Short mmCIF file of C-alpha atoms and ligand atoms in Angstrom, two decimals:
data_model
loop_
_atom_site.label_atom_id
_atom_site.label_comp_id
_atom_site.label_asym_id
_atom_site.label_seq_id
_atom_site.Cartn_x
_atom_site.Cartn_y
_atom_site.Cartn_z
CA UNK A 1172 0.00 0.00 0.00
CA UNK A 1173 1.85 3.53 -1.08
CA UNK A 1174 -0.85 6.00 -0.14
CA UNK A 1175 -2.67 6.53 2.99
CA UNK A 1176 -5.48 4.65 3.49
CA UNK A 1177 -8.62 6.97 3.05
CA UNK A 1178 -11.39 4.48 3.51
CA UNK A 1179 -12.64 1.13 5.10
CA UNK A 1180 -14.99 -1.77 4.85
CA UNK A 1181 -15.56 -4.02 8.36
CA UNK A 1182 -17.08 -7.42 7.72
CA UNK A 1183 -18.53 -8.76 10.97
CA UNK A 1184 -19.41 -12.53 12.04
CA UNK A 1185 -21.03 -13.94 15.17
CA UNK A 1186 -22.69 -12.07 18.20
CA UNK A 1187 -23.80 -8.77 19.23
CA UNK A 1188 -20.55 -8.46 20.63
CA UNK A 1189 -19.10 -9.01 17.66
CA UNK A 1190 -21.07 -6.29 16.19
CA UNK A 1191 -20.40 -3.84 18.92
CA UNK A 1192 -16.45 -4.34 18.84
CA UNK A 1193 -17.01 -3.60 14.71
CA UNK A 1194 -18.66 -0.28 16.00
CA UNK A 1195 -16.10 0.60 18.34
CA UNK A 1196 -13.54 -0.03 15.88
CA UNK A 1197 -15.45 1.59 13.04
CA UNK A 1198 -15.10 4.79 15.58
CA UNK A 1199 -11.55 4.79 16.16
CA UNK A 1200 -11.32 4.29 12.50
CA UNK A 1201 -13.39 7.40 11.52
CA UNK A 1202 -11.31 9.40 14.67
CA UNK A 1203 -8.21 8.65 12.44
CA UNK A 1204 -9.38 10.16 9.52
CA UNK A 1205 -10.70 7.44 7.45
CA UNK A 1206 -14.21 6.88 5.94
CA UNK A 1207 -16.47 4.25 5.89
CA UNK A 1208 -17.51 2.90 2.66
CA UNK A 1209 -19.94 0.25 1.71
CA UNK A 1210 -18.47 -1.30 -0.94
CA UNK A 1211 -16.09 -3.59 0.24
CA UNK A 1212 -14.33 -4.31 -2.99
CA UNK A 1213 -12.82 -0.62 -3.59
CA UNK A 1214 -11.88 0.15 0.82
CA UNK A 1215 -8.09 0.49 1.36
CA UNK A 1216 -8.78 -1.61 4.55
CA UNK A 1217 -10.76 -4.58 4.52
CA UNK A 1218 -11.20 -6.09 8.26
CA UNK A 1219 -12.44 -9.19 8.77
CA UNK A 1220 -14.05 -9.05 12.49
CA UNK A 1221 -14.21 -12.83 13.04
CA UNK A 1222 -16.36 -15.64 15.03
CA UNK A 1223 -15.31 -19.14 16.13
CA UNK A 1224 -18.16 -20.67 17.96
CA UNK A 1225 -18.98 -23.14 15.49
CA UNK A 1226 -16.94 -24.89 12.59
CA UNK A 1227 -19.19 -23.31 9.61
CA UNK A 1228 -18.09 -19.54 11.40
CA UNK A 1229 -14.46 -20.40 10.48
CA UNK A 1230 -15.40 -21.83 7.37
CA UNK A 1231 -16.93 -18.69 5.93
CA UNK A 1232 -14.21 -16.20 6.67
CA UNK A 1233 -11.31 -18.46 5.32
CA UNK A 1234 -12.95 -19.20 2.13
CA UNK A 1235 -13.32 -15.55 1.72
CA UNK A 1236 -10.34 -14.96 2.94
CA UNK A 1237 -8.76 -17.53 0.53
CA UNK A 1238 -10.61 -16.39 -2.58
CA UNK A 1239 -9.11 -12.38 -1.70
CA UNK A 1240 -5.84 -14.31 -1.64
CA UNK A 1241 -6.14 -15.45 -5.14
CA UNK A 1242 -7.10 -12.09 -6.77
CA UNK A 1243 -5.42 -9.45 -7.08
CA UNK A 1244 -5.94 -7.29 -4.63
CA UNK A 1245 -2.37 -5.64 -3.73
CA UNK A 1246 -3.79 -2.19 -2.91
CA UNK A 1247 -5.41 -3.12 0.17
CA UNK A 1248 -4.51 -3.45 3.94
CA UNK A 1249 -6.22 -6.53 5.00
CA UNK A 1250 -6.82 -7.20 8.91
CA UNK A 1251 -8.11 -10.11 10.96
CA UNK A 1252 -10.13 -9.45 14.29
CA UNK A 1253 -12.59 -11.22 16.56
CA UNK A 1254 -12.22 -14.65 18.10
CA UNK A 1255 -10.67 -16.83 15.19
CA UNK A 1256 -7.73 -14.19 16.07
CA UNK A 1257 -7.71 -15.63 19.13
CA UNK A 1258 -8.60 -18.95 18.28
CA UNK A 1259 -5.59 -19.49 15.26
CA UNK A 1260 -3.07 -16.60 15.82
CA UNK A 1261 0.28 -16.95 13.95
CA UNK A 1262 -1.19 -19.91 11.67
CA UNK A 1263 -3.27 -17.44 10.18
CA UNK A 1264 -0.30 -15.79 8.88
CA UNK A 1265 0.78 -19.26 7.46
CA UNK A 1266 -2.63 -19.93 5.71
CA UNK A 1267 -2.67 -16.36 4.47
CA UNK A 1268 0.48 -14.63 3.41
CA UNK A 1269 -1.16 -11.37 2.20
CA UNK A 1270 -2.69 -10.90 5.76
CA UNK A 1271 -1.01 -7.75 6.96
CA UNK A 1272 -2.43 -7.97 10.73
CA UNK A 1273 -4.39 -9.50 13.31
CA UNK A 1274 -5.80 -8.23 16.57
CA UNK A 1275 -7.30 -10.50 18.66
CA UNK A 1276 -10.58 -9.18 21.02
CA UNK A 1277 -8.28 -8.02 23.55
CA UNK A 1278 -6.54 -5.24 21.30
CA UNK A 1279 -9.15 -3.73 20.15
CA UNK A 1280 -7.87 -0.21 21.40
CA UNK A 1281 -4.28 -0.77 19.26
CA UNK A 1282 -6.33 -0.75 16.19
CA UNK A 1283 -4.92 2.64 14.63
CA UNK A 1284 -0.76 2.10 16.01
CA UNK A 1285 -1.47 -1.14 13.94
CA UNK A 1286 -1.99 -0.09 10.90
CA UNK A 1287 0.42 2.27 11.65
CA UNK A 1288 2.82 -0.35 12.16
CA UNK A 1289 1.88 -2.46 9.05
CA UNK A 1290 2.02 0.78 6.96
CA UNK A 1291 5.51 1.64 8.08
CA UNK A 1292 7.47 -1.81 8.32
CA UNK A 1293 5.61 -4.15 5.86
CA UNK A 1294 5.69 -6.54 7.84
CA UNK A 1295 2.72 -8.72 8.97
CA UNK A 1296 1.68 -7.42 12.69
CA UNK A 1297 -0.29 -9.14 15.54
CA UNK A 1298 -1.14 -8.40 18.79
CA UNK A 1299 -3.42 -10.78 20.46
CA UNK A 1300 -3.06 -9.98 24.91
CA UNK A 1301 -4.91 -12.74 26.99
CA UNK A 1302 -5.86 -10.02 29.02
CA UNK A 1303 -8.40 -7.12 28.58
CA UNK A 1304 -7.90 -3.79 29.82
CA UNK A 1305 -10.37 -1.23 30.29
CA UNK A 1306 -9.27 1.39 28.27
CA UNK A 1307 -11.34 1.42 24.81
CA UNK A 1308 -13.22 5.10 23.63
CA UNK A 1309 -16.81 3.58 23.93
CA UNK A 1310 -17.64 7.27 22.94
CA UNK A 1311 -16.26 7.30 19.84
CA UNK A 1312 -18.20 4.55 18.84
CA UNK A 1313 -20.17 4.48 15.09
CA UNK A 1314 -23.46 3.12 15.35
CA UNK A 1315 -25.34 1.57 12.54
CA UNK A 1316 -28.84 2.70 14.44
CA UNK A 1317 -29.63 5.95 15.83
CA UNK A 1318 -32.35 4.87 18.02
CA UNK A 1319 -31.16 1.76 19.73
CA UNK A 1320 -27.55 0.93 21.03
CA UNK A 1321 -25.08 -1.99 22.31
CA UNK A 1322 -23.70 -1.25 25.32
CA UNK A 1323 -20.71 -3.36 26.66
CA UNK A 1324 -21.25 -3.74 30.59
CA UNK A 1325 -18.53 -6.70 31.03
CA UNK A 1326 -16.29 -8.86 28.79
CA UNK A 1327 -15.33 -12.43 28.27
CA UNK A 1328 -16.55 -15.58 30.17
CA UNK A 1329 -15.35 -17.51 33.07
CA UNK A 1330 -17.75 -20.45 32.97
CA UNK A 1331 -16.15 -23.16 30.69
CA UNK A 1332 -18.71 -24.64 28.96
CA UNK A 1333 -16.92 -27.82 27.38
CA UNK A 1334 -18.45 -27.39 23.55
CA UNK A 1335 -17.31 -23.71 24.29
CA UNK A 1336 -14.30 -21.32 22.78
CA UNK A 1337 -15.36 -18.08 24.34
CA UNK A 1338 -13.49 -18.43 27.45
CA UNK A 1339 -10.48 -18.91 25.10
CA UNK A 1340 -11.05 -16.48 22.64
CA UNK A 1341 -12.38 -13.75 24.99
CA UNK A 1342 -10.46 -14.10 28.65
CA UNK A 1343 -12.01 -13.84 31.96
CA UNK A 1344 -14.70 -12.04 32.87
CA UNK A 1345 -13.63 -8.08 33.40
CA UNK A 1346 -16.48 -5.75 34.13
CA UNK A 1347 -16.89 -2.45 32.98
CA UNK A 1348 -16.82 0.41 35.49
CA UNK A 1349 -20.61 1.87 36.66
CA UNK A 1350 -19.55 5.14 35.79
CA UNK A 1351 -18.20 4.72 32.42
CA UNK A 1352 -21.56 2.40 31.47
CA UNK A 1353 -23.57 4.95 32.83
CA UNK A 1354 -22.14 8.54 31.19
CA UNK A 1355 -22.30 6.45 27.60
CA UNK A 1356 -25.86 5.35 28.31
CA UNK A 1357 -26.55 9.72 29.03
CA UNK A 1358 -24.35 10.59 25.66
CA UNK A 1359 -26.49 8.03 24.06
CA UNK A 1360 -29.85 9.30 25.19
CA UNK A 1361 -28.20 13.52 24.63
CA UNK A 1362 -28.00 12.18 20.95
CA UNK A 1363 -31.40 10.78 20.92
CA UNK A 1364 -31.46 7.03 21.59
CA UNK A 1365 -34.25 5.56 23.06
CA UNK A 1366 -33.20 1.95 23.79
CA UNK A 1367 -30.43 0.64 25.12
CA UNK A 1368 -28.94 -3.40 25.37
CA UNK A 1369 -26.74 -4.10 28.32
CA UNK A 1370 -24.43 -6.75 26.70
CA UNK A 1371 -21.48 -9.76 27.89
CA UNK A 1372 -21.42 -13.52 27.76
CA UNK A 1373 -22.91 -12.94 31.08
CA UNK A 1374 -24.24 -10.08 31.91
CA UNK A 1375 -25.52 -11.73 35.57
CA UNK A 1376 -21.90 -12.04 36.65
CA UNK A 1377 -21.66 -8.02 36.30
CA UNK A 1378 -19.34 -6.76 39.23
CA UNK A 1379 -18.53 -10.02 40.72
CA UNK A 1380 -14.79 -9.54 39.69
CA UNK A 1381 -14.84 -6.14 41.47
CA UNK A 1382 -16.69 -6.70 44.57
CA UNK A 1383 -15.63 -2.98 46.13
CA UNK A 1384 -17.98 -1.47 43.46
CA UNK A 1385 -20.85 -2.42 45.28
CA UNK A 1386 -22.75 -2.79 42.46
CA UNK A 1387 -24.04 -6.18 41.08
CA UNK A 1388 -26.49 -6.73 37.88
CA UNK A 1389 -29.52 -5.50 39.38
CA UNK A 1390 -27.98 -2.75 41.29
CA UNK A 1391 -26.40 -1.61 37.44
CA UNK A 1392 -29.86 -1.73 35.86
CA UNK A 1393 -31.54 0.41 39.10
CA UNK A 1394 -29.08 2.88 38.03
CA UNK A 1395 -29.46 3.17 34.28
CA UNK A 1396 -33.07 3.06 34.96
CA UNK A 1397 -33.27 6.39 36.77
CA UNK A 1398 -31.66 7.63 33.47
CA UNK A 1399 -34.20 10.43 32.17
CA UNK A 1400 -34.98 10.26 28.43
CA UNK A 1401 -34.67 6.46 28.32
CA UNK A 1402 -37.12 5.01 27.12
CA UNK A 1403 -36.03 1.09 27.25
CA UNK A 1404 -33.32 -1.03 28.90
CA UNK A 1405 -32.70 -4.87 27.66
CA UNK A 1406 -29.37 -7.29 28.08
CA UNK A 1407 -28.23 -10.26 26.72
CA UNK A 1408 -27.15 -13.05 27.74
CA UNK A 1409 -28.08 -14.27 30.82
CA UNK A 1410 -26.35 -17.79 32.02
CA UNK A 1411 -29.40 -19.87 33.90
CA UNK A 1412 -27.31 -19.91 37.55
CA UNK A 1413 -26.58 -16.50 37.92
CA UNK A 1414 -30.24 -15.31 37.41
CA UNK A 1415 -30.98 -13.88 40.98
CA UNK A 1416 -34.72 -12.79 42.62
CA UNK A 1417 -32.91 -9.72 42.70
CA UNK A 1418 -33.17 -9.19 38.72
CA UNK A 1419 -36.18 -10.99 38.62
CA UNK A 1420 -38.05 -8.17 41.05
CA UNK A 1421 -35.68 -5.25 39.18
CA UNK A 1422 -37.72 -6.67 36.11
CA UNK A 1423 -40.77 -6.53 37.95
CA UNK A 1424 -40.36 -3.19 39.01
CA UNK A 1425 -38.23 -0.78 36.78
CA UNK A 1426 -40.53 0.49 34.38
CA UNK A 1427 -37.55 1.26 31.62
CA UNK A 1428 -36.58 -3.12 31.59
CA UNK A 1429 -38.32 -4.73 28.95
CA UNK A 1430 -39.56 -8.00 30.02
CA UNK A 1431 -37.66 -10.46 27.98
CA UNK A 1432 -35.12 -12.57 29.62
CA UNK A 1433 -32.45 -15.03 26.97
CA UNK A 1434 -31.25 -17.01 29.11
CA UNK A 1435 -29.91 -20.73 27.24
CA UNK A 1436 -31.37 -23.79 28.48
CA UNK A 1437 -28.91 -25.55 25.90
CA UNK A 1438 -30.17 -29.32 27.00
CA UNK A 1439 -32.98 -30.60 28.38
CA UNK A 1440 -31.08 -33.88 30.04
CA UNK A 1441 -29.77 -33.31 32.96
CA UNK A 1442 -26.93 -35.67 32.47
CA UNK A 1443 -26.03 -34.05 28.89
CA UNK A 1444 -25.78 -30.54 30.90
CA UNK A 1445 -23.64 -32.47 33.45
CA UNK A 1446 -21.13 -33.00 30.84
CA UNK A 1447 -21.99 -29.90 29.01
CA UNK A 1448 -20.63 -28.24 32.79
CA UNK A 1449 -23.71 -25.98 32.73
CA UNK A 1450 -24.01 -26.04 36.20
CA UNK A 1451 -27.79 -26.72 36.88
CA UNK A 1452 -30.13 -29.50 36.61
CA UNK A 1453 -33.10 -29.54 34.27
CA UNK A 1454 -35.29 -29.58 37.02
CA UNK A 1455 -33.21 -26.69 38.68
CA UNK A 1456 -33.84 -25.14 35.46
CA UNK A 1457 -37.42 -25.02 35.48
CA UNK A 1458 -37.93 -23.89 38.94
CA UNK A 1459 -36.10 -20.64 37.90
CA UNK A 1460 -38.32 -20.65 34.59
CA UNK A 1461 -41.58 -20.79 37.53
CA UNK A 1462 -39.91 -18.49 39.49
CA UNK A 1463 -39.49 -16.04 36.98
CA UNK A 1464 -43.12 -16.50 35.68
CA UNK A 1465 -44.53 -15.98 38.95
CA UNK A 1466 -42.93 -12.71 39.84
CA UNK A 1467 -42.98 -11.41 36.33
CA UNK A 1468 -46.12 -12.89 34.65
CA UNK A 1469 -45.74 -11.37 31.11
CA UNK A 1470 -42.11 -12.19 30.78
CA UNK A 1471 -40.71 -13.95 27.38
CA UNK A 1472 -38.04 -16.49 27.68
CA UNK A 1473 -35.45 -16.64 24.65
CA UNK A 1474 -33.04 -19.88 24.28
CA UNK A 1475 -30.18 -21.34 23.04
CA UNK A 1476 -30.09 -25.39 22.49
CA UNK A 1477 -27.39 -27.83 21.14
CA UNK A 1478 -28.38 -30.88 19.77
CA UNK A 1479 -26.14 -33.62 19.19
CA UNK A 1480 -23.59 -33.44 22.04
CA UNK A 1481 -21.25 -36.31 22.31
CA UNK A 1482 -23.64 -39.20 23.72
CA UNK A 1483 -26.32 -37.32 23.13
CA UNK A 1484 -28.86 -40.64 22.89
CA UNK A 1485 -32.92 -40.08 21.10
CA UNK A 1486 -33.92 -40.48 25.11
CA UNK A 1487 -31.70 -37.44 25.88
CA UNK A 1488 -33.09 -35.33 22.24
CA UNK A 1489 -36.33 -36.02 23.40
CA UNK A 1490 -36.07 -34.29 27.07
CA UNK A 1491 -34.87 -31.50 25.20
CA UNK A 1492 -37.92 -31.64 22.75
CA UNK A 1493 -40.42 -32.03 25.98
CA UNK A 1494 -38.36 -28.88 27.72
CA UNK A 1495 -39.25 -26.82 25.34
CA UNK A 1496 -42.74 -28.02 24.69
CA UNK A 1497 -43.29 -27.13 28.18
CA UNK A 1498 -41.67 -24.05 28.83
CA UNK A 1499 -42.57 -22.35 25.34
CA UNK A 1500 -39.84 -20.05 24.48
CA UNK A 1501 -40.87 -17.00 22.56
CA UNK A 1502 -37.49 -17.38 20.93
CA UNK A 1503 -34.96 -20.26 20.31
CA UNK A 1504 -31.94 -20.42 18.35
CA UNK A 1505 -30.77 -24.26 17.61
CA UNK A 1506 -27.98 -25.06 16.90
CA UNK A 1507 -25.98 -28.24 15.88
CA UNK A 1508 -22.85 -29.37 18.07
CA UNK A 1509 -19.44 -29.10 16.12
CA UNK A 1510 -16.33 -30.05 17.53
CA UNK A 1511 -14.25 -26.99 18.66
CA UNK A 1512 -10.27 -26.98 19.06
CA UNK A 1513 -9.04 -26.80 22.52
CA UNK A 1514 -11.93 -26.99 24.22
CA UNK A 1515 -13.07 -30.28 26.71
CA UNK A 1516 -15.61 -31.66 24.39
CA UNK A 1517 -13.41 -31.51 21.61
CA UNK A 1518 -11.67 -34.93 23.26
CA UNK A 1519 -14.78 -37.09 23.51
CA UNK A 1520 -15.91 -38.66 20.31
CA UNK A 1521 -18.33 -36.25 18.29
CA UNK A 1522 -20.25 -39.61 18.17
CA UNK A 1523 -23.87 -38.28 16.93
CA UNK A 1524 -24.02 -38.97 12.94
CA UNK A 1525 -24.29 -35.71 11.24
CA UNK A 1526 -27.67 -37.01 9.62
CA UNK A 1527 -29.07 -37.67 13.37
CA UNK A 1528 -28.09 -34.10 14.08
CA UNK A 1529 -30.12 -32.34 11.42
CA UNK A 1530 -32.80 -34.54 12.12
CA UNK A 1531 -33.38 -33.71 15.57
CA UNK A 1532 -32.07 -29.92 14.62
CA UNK A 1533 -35.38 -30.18 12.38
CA UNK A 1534 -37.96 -32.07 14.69
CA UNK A 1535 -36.98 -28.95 16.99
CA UNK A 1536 -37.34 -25.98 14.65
CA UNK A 1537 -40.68 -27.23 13.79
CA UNK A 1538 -41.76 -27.13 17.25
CA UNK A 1539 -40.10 -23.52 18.05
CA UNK A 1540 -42.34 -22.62 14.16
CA UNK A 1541 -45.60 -23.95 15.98
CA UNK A 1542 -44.85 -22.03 19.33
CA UNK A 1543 -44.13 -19.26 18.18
CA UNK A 1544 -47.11 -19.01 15.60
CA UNK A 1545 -49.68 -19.67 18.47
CA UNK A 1546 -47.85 -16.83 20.30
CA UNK A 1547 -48.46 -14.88 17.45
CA UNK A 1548 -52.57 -15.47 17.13
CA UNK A 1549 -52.28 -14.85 20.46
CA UNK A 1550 -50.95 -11.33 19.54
CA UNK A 1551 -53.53 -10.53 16.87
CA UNK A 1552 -56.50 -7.64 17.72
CA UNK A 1553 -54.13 -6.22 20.51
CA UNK A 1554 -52.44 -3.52 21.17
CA UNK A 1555 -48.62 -3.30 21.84
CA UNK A 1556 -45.88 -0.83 22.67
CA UNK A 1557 -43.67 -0.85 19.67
CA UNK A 1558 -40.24 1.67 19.43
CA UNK A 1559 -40.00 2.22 15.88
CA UNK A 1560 -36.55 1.59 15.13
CA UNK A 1561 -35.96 2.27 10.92
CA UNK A 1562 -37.56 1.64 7.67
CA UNK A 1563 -38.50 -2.36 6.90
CA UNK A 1564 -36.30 -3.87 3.89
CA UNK A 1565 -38.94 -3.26 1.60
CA UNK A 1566 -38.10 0.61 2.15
CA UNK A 1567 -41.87 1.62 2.02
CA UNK A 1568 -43.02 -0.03 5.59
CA UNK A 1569 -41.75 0.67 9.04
CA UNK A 1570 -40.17 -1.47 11.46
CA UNK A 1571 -40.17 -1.80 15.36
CA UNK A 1572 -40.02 -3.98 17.90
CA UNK A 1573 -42.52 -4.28 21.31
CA UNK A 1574 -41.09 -4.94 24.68
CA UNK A 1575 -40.66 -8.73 24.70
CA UNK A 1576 -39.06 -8.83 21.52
CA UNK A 1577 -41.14 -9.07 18.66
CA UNK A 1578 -40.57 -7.99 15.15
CA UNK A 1579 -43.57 -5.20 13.99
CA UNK A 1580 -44.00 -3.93 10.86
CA UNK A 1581 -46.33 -0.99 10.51
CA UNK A 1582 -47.14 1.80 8.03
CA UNK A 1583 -46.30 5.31 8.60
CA UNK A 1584 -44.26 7.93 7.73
CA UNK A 1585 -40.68 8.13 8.39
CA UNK A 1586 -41.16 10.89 11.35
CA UNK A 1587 -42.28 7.82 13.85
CA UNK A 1588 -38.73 5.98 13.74
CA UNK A 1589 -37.29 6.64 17.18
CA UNK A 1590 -40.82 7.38 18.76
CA UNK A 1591 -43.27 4.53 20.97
CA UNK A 1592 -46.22 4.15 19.51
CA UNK A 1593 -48.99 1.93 20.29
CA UNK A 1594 -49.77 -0.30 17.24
CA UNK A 1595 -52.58 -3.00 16.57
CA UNK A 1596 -51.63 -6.14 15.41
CA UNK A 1597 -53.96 -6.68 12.10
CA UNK A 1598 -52.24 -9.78 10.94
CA UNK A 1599 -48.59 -12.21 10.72
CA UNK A 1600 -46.18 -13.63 8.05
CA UNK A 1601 -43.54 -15.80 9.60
CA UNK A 1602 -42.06 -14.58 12.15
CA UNK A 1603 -43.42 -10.73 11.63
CA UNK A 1604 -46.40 -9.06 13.36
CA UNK A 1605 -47.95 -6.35 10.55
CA UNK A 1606 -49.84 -3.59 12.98
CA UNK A 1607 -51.16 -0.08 12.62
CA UNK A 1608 -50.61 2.85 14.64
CA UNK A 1609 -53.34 3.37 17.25
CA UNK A 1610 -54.57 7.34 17.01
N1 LIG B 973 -22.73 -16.68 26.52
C1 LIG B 973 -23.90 -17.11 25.96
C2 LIG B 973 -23.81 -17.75 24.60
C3 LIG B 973 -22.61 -17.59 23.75
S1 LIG B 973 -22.44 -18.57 22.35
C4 LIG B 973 -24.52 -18.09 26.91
O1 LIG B 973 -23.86 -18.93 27.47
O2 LIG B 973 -25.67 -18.04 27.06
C5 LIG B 973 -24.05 -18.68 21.67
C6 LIG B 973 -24.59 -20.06 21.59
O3 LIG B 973 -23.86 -20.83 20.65
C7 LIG B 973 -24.53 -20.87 22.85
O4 LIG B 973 -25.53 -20.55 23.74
C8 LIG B 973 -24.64 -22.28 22.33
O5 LIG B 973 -25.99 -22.68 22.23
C9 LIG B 973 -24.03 -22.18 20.95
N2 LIG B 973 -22.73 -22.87 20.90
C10 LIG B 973 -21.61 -22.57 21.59
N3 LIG B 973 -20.63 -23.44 21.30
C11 LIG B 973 -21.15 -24.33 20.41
C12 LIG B 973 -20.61 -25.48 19.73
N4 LIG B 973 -19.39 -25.90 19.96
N5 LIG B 973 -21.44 -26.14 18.88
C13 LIG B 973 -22.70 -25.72 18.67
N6 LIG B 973 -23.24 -24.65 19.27
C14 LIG B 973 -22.48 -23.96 20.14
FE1 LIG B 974 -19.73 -20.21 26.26
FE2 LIG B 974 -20.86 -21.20 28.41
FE3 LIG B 974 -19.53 -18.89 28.55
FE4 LIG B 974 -21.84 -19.01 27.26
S1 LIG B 974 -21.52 -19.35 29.45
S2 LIG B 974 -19.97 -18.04 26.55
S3 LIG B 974 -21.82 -21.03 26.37
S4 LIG B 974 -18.66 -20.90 28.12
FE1 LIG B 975 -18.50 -15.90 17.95
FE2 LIG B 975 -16.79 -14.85 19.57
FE3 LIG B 975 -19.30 -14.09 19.64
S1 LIG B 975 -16.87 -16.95 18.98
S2 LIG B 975 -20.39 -15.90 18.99
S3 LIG B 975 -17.93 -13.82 17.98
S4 LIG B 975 -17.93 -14.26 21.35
#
């Protein structure tokens, strides 16, 4: 590269963290002078922001990765970030020579003495810390929505799943000071942002690895709740243990929390989440689902299952399949096990036949396409709280979502995006409500 780079193209995989870091970076980018583009083809940096949780994640990025290789694309400063950073390091630099650096989810913060670097030496350039320090300009951040926003309230995982590569590619937990969590959430709302989602691996374990803060989860959310101007608080993800009566009554009672709590159930065997180290029982599992029902009748549950763990036997599938027939999740995202690298599972034998996998990953999906349909004729003639957030693909319609979750669209012109507006569900398609704007 022999000029300076004047614009860039991030390509993001895997979670909403994922997506946040992309917007962090895209802001530390856009401090430094350069421009976002959206055509990835003519950016003079082309960042890969990367995702290892399953096998097909990888896959995607290295074939793209691989094809970029092949062409002819000398003009360009390409960098790797995210957890296959983390996950592959210096044999990414084997597999792709004309990678000029990677920075693993740690580093986000060297981004710009990076590129620097690359620019000046040639050379190929990593930096990939096990640690995480607090020190990233969350205000510089470039959102793709002006009306809701990712927050970052703690970082990485100390729970060790066994199918699991977080705790590998993102460190221990570190939480994110109150004060720095709470001035972003007031910049946010000064710039007129209405909703706001509290993210980590787990946000439950907030301020456990910094006890003299006095503040815990549900202490965090009391706080961002007395926010004025905020119109609507969410987080994701909650792990099943750590859910406390203390969030359960601070989603009972803080008017700005919208009731809708993801929270993976992942098996419904209680010997599969033995060896999955989840930490809880089925059964333990439902009483919190009860518990959580009772104090907060009109919550919505979201999941995460695996099907197809090692010794995962059709007596084991079908617990799952009868968990979730009984707890009815608004929302469930399945997934099939794959082997990761490094990781506990990873040594047994991934002894479930691919074919058995989809099967059951099918039986499942149809029941989660049933659920949530009833939920939906449930929905229909009433009236719902919906933040309209932009215009629907089609460009024409509008689209929101209410409280617990749901995907609205509505007519109306483009004035009501980043307003509440109470809209009547008419009618569904798949997974969409279509409602109208009550006068
Ligand atoms: N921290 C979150 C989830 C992070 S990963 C939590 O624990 O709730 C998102 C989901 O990917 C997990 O909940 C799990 O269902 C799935 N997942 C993780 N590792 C996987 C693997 N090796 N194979 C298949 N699915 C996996
Ligand atoms: Fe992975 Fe388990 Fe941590 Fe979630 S809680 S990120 S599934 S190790
Ligand atoms: Fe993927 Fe890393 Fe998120 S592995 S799911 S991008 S934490």
């Amino acid at each position: 590269m022999d000029r300076p780079l004047k614009t860039f193209f991030i390509r993001t995989y895997g979670c909403q963290m994922n997506e946040l870091d992309t917007e962090i970076m895209a802001g530390q980018l856009i401090k430094k002078g350069l421009s976002p583009i959206q055509d990835e083809d003519s950016a003079d940096l082309l960042i890969f922001n990367t995702c290892s949780i399953r096998d097909l994640a990888e896959r995607k990025v290295m074939g793209k990765l691989g094809l970029i290789g092949r062409g002819s694309k000398k003009n360009v400063v390409i960098g790797l970030t995210g957890c296959m950073a983390m996950a592959k390091k210096n044999n990414l630099f084997q597999k792709f020579p004309h990678l000029d650096f990677v920075i693993g989810t740690n580093n986000i913060t060297d981004l710009g003495h990076v590129i620097d670097e690359v620019l000046s030496t040639r050379r190929q350039v990593m930096k990939t810390d096990e640690l995480f320090e607090e020190n990233l300009d969350y205000l510089a951040t470039r959102r793709e929505s002006k009306v809701k926003a990712h927050v970052s309230i703690i970082r990485g995982c100390d729970k060790f799943c066994t199918y699991c590569v977080v705790p590998y590619t993102r460190g221990s937990e570190v939480s994110r000071p109150p004060e720095s969590i709470l001035e972003e959430c007031r910049s946010l709302v000064d710039q007129g942002y209405k909703e706001v989602t509290l993210l980590g691996q787990n946000v439950n374990s907030y301020g456990k690895d910094q006890p003299e803060w006095n503040c815990r989860f549900h202490d965090l959310l009391a706080r961002l709740d007395a926010i004025q101007g905020l119109e609507r608080i969410r987080f994701l993800t909650s792990h099943p243990v750590d859910i406390t009566i203390e969030l359960m009554q601070a989603l009972r009672d803080l008017p700005k929390l919208c009731q809708f709590v993801h929270f993976p159930l992942q098996a419904g065997s209680s010997r599969i989440l033995k060896k999955m180290h989840r930490i809880y029982t089925a059964e333990e599992y439902f009483e919190k689902v009860d518990q959580l029902r009772s104090i907060v009748p009109n919550v919505s549950l979201g999941t995460d299952i695996i099907v197809g763990f090692p010794t995962e036997t059709d007596e084991d599938f079908e617990a799952t399949y009868e968990a979730m027939k009984k707890i009815r999740f608004s929302l469930a995202f399945i997934f099939a096990y794959s082997a990761r690298k490094g990781t506990p599972a990873q040594r047994w034998k991934d002894d479930v036949p691919e074919p058995v996998k989809e099967a059951r990953l099918q039986r499942l999906l149809e029941l989660q396409d049933q659920i949530s349909s009833d939920e939906q004729h449930q929905m229909l003639g009433k009236t719902y709280e919906v933040l309209v957030e932009r215009f629907n693909k089609d460009g024409r319609m509008l689209k929101g979502r209410t409280r617990c979750w749901k995907k609205v669209i509505l007519e109306g012109p483009s004035q009501l995006i980043g307003t509440l507006q109470q809209v009547h569900i008419h009618s569904f398609s798949h997974q969409t409500l279509l409602g109208k704007v009550v006068q």
